[in-house]
XYZ file of C-alpha atoms in Angstrom:
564
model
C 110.977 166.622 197.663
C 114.222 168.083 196.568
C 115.565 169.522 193.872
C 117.699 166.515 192.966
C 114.575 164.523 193.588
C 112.530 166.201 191.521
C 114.680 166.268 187.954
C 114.883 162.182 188.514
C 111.179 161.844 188.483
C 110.542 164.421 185.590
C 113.814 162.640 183.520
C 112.340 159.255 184.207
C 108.605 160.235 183.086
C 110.733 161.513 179.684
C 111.978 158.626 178.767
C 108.454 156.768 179.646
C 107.182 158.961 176.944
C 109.769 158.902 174.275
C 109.277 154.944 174.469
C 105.793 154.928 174.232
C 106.098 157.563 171.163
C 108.428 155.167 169.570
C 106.560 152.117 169.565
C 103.490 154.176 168.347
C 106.043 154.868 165.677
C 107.344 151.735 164.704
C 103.809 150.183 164.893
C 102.569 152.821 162.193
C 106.079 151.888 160.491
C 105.226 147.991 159.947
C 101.546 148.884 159.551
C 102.841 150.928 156.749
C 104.971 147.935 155.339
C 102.176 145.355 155.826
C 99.311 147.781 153.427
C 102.242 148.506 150.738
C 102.510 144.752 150.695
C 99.366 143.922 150.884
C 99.010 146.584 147.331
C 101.641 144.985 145.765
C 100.346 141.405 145.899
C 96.840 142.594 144.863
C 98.292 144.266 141.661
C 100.420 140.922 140.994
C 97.275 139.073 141.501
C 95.381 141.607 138.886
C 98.015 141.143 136.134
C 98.445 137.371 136.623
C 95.571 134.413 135.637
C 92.879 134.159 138.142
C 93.408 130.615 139.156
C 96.510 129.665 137.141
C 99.852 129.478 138.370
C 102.437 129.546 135.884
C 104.801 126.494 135.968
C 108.781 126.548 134.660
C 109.250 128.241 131.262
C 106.291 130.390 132.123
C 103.708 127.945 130.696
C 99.843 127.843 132.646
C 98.311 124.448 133.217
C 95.028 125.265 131.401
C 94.678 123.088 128.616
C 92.177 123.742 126.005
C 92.487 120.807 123.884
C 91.054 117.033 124.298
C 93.293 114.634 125.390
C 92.948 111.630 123.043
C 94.285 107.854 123.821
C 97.344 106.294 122.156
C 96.541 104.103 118.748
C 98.306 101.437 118.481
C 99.035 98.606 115.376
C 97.980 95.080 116.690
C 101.677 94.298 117.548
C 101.648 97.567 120.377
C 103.285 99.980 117.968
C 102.608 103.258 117.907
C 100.391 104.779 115.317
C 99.525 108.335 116.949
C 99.863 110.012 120.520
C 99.510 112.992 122.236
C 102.397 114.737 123.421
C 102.328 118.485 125.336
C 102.220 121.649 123.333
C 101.588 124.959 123.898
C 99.674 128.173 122.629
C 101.794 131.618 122.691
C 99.681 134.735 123.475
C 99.794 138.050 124.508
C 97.957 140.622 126.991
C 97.777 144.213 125.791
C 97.632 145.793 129.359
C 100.897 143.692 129.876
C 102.713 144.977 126.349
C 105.115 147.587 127.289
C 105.777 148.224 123.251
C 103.381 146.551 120.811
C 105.964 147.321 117.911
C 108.588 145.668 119.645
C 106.458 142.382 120.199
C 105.366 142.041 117.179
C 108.477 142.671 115.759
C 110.289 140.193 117.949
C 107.789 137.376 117.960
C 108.216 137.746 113.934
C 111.875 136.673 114.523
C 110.752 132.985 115.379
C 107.557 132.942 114.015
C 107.939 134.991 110.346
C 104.615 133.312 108.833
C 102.209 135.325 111.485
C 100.680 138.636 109.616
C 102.460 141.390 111.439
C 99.261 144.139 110.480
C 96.931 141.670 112.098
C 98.817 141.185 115.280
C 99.356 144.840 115.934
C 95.587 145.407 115.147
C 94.777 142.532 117.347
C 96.706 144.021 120.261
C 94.497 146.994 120.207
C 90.825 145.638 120.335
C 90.409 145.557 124.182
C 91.031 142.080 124.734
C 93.220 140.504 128.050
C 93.796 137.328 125.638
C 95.098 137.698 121.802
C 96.172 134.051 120.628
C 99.172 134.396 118.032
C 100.299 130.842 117.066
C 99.047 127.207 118.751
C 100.738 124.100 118.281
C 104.328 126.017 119.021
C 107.364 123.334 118.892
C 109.531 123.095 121.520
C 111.901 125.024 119.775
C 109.827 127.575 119.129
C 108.351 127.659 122.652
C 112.242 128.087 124.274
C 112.877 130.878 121.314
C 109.955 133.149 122.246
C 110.355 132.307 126.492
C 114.474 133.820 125.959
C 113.044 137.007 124.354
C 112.203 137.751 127.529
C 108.756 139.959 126.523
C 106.158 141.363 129.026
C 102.898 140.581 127.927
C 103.663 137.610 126.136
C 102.916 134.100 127.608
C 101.848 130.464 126.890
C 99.067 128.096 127.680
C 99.743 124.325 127.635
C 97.525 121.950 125.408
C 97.927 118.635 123.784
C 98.906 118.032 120.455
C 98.576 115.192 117.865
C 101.703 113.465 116.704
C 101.513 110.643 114.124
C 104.940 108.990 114.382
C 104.847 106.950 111.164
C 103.315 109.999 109.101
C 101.625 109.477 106.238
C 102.326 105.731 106.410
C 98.627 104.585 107.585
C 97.282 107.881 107.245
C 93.821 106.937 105.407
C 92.994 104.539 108.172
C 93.941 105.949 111.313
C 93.102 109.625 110.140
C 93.573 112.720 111.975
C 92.282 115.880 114.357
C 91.816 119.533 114.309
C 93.555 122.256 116.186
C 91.505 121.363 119.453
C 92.209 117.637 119.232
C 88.929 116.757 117.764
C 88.549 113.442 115.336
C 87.724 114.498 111.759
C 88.376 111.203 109.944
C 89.384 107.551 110.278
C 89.780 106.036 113.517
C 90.383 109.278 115.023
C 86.436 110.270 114.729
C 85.494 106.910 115.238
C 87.086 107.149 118.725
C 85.304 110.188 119.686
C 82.276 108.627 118.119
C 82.885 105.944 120.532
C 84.536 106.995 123.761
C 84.474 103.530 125.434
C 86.592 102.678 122.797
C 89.750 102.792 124.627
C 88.866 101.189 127.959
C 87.395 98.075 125.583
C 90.211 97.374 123.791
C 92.830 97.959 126.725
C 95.899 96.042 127.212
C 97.460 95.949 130.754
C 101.017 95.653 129.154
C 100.373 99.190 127.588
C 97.751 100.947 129.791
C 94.332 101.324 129.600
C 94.200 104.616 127.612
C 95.250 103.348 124.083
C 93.546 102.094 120.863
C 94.330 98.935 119.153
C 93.702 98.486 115.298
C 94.244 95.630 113.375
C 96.657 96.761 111.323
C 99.812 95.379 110.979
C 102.521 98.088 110.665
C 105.070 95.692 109.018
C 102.457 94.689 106.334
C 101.674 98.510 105.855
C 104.723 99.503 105.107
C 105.397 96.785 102.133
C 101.855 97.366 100.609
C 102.487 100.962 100.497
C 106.127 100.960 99.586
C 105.229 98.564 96.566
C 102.653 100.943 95.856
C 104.412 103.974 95.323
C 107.118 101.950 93.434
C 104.276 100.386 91.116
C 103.023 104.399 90.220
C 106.622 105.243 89.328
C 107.523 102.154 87.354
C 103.724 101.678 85.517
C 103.078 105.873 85.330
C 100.149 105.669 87.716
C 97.982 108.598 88.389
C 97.324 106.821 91.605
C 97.276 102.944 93.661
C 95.580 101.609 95.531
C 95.508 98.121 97.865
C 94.911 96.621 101.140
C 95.520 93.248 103.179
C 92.874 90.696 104.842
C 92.631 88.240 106.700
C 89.939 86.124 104.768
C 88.366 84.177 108.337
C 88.429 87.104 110.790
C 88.053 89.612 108.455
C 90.565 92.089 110.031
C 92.327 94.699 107.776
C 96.050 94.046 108.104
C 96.940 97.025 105.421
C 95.236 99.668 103.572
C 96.926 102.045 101.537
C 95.631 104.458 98.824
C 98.158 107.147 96.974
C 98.519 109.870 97.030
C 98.173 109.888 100.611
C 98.448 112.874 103.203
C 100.896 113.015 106.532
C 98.433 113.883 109.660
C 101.045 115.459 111.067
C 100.319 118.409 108.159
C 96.180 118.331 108.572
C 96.330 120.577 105.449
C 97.264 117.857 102.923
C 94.000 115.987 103.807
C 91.870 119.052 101.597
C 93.755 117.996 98.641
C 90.879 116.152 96.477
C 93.342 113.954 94.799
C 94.457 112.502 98.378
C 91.418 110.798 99.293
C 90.738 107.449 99.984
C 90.669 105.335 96.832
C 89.951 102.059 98.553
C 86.709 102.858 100.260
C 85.605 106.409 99.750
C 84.985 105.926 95.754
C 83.444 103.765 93.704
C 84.501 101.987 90.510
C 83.804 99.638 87.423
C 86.242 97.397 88.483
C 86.323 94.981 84.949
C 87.155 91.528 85.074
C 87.987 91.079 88.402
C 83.809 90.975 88.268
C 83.710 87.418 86.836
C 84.337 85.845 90.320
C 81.454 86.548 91.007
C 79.404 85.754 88.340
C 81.333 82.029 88.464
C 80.401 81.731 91.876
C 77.217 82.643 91.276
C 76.495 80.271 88.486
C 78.567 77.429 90.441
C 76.391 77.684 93.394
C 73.258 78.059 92.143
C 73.839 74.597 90.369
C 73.119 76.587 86.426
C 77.020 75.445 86.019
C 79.459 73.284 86.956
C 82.703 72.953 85.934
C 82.453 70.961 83.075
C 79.997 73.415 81.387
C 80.872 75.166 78.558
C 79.861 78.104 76.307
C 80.033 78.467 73.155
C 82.421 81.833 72.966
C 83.057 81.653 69.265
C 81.580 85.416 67.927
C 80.710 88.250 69.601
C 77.037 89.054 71.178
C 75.167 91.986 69.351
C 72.283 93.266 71.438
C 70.809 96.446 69.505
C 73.894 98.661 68.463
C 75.342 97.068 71.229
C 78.401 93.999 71.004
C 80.441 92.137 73.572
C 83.322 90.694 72.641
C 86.887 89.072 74.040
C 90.188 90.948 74.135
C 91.745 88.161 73.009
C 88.957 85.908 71.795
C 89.846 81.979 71.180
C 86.811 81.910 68.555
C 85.609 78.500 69.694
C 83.812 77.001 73.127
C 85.150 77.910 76.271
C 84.852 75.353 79.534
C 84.051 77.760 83.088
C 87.235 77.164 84.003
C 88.906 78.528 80.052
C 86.299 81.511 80.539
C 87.470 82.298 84.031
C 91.268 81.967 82.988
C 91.075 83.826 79.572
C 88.508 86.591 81.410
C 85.735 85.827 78.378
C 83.533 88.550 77.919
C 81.583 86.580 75.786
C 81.406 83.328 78.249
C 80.820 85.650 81.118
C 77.819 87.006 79.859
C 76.497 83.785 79.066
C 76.796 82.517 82.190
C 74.564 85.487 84.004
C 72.263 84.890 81.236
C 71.901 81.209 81.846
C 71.215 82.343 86.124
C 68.539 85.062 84.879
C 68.644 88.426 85.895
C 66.453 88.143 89.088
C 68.942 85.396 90.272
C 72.003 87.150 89.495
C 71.401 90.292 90.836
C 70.280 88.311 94.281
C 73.596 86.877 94.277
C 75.316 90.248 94.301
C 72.782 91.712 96.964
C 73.581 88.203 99.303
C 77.000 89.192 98.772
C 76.725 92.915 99.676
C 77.684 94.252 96.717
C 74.485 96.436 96.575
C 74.296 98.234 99.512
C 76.661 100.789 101.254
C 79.394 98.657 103.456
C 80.092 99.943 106.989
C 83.053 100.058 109.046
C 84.868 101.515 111.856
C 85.906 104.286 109.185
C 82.135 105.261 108.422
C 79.660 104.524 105.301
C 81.210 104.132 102.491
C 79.323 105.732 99.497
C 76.671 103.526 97.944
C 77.089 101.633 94.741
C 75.939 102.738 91.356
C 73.570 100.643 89.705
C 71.405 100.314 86.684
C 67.591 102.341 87.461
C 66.147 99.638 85.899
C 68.265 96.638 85.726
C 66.958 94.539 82.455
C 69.018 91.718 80.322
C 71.836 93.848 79.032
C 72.678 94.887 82.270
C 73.260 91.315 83.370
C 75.597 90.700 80.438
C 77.484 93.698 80.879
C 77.911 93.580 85.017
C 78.843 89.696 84.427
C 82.124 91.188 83.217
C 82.240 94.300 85.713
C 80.506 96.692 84.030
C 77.743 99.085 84.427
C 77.970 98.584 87.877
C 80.191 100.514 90.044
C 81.281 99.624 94.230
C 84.135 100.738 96.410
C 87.621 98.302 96.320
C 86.830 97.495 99.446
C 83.378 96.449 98.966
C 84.482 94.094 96.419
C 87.468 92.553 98.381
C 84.800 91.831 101.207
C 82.550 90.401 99.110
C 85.255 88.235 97.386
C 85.939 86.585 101.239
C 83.472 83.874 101.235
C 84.603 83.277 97.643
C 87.884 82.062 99.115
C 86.979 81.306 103.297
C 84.564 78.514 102.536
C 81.778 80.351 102.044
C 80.940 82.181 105.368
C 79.951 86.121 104.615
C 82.765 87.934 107.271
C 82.215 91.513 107.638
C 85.247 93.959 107.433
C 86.822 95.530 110.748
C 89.695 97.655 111.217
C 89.503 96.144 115.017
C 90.983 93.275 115.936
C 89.078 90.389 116.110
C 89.806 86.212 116.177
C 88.991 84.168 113.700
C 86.516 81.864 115.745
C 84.563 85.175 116.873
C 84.196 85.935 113.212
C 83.157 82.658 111.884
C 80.447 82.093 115.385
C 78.549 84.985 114.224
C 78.817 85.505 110.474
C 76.343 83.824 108.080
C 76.802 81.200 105.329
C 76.182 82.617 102.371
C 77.857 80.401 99.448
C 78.170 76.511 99.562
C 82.100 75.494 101.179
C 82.009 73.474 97.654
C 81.668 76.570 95.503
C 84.464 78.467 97.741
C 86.899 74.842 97.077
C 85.963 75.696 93.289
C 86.931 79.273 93.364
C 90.133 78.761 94.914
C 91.182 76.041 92.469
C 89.895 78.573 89.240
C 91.914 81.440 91.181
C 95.065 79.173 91.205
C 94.920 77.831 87.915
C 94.428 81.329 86.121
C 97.617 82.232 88.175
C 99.306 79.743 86.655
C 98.053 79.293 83.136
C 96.035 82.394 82.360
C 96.211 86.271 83.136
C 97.480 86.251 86.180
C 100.541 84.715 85.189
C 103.313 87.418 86.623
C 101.184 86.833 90.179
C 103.249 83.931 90.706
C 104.901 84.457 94.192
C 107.240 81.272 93.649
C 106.240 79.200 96.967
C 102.812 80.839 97.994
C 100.536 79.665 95.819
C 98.584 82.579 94.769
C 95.427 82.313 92.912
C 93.294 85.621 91.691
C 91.698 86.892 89.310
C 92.367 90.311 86.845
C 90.565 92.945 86.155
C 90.749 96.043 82.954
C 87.784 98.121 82.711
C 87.472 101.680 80.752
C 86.928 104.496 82.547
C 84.288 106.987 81.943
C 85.900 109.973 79.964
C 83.426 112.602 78.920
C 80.661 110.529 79.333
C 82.019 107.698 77.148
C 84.199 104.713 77.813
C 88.016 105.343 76.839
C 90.180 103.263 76.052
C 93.804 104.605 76.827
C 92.070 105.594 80.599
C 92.054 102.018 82.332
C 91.486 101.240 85.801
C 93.341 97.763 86.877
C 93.260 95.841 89.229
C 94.031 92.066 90.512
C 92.162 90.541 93.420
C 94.748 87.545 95.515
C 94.107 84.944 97.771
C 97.173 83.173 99.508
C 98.142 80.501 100.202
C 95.491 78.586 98.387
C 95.540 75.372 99.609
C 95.543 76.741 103.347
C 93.985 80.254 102.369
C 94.684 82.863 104.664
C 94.717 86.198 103.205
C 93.745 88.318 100.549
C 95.302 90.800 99.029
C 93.935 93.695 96.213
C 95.215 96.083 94.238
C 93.911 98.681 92.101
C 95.854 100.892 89.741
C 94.693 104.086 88.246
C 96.155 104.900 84.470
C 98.657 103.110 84.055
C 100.377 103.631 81.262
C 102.465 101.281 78.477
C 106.174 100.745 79.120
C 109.021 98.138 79.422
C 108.475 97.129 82.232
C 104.705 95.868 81.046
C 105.694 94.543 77.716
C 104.064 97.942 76.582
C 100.629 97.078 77.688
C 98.276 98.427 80.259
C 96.359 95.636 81.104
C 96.445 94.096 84.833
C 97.996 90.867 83.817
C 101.160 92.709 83.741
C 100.948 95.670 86.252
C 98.493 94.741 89.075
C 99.459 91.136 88.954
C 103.397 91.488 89.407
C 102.318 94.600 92.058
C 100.580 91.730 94.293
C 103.328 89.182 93.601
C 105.791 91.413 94.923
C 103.695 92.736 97.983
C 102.932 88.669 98.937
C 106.804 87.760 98.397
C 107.223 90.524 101.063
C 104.308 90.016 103.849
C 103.812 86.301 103.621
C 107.170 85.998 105.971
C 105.830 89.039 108.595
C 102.474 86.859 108.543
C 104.050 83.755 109.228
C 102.889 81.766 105.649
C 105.779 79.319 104.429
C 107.032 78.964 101.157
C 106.400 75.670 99.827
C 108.883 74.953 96.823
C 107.139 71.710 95.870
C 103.515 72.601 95.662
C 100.826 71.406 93.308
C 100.427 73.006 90.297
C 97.236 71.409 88.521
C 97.539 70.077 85.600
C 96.045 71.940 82.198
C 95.620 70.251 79.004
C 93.896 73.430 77.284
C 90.559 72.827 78.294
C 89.596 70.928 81.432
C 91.061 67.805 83.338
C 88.780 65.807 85.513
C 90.407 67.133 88.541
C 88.235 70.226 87.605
């Protein structure tokens, strides 16, 4: 081979080589590139949530809160929701500069304790929660400062669109979503709830309550306005319907806004209406009427003879504004005598009056969707006196809305409805409710209801069209252990319309006081009565009732006409 030859061969097996060296090379090279990346990822995989991938605006989908169904008013409106939220927290190994964090995060959020934080930050932890329930606002605020370490967790959160306006029914949750009162922790009490009383038109995952938002608006806008023109400590009322026994309203002030969970600790924000119990007075005779009318130990011809007061021991019973002669039932029902009152319960006997009450259920503890309420308070041993004394409402003590449910066959023709904050028709009621008064002594009640409206205490009830009948009640409140007199408790009891009847309406206020606008008196003929009047001028149109200009007004001649 020649020389020439030769260097071609050697230059040739050169270049074989150099090639071969550089792909060695440049697979080592990507090799190289493929570990580094491989490193990289794993790290970003280290420092990131296991599982989690963070959406836009750097929030995780892990949600550590319940999600709870809409709750609706029986006309689809809303009462409370969920709507998304979010938790802002931090991870120490992330924190370049815990100073500067905490510093920072204190620009949006200046009610977190700074000291804490920064300890907080130090104890070890990958997960230190500084604020839940973060607005939207917030959220955006903290997400521009642009922080490592700091991130956010989704969750729901609770929003009661109406506020405080039906707070005491539908109630309210915790920071994790949970039910602590109302219909809120009767839903999680009950978590077929919301599939039972589904509407297609709104979805399946919602709530329906009885209540009528329109209607609980007026009877706790009248309310407040009745504790600012009477000097209320508090008020109290809600709305029936007197067949189905549905609770349209139910209001008790001062109230609470959900939407600030804190108010709800405040002791003087409970729930008057069915959380507490009360003498509630005069408003007590209804019963004792009804009793004595349907037990056939009255009629309404009967009289009493009401003329001086009744002395048992130290004891004496007398009239606030005594007529000092015989009283007919219906005289002692409109003029709210003490004296004929008592009589009556004596003529039924103790064991037969205090039956009554028990039939009616004003003995036990009533039930609802919103729980127990607290049992009544009555006498260890129950002898004559006490029968006097509860004939006129007191020494006996129930919840408001024990009486008003009690007071429904008084006024529905005699069948004993139970209360529901659910709605519910009127035929389903009526199939499977008991009898429990005669539909003569209910007729009765309703014409004694009507005429004290419009010839005895009830007189500023008069809702010019509606024909309102109720009764009043005034009773002392325990001061001190004694009754006092400048501490009253009133209240006036409705039904409306009564030749139709269709609804009842209570209200209860607590001390109020004498002014102009009550004549200077505190008495419920002219604070409680006019409080109703204006409440039914206001819902009878939302609840479809017409005003009837030209309806009957029976006839009075002082005592009795033969119409009664």
């Amino acid at each position: 081979m020649s020389e020439t030859e030769k260097s071609t061969v050697a230059t040739a097996r050169a270049e074989r080589a150099y090639l071969a060296r550089s792909r060695y090379r440049y697979r080592f090279v990507c090799l190289g590139f493929a570990v580094a990346f491989l490193l990289v990822g794993s790290r970003l995989v280290v420092l990131g949530f296991t599982g989690a991938e963070p959406n836009q605006g750097g929030v995780y989908d892990i949600s550590t809160t319940v999600h709870r169904p809409d709750i609706l008013d029986r006309r689809g409106r809303l009462l409370a929701t969920d709507i998304k939220g979010a938790t802002v927290y931090a991870d120490p190994k992330r924190v370049i500069d815990e100073d500067e964090l905490v510093e920072q995060v204190a620009t949006v959020l200046p009610d977190i304790k700074t000291a804490e934080l920064r300890q907080r930050l130090k104890n070890g932890r990958r997960f230190v929660s500084i604020q839940r329930e973060l607005t939207p606002k917030q959220q955006a605020e903290l997400y521009e400062l642009g922080l490592p370490g700091l991130g956010f967790v989704q969750e729901y959160r609770r929003v009661y669109p109406v506020g405080a306006t039906a707070s005491h029914v539908v109630g309210y949750v915790d920071v994790d979503n949970k039910g602590l009162s109302g219909i809120e922790q009767f839903v999680d009490d009950n978590p077929q709830l919301a599939m039972s009383h589904a509407g297609s038109a709104v979805g399946e995952d919602t709530v329906t309550l009885s209540l009528d938002l329109g209607v609980q608006h007026v009877l706790r806008e009248e309310l407040k306005s009745a504790v600012a023109t009477f000097h209320a400590k508090a008020a109290s009322g809600m709305v029936m319907d007197v067949h189905s026994g549905e609770v349209l309203a139910l209001a008790s002030l001062p109230d609470y806004d959900p939407n600030r969970r804190e108010q709800a600790l405040d002791k003087n924000r409970i729930n008057r209406i069915g959380s507490r119990v009360y003498e509630m007075g005069s408003v007590f005779k209804i019963f004792t009427v009804a009793g004595a009318l349907d037990g056939g130990v009255a009629t309404m011809r009967s009289s009493y003879d009401a003329t001086n007061p009744i002395k048992v021991g130290s004891f004496s019973i007398s009239d606030f504004h005594g007529k000092k002669r015989s009283l007919t039932v219906p005289e002692i029902f409109i003029y709210s005598s003490n004296i004929g009152s008592a009589k009556i319960a004596l003529d039924m006997g103790t064991e037969r009056h205090r039956a009554f009450l028990k039939k009616l259920g004003l003995l036990g503890r009533i039930r609802t969707e919103l729980g127990y309420g607290p049992a009544p308070i009555i006498p260890a041993h129950w002898q004559r006196l006490n029968t006097m004394t509860i004939a006129f409402g007191h020494g006996l003590s129930v919840t408001p809305l024990q009486l008003a449910a009690s007071a429904l066959p008084l006024v529905n023709g005699g069948i004993g409805v139970t209360p529901t904050f659910l709605p519910r028709s009127r035929e389903e009621a009526m199939s499977v409710s008991p009898r429990v008064l005669k539909a003569s002594t209910s007729e009765s009640m309703l014409k004694l209801m009507r005429l004290n409206v419009l010839k005895g205490t009830a007189k500023r009830a008069e809702a010019v069209g509606y024909r309102v009948g109720g009764k009043t009640g005034t009773a002392e409140k325990v001061v001190g252990g004694r009754y006092n007199t400048s501490a009253l408790l009133t209240s006036f009891l409705a039904a409306f319309p009564t030749d139709a009847p269709a609804y009842l309406v209570l209200v209860m206020l607590d001390e109020p006081q004498r002014v102009a606008a009550s004549s200077n008196q505190a008495t419920a003929g002219v604070n409680a009565a006019p409080t109703a009047r204006k409440i039914i001028e206001r819902i009878a149109p939302i609840l479809g009732v017409a005003p009837k200009l030209d309806a009957d007004r029976p006839a009075f001649d002082g005592k009795v006409t033969a119409s009664y």
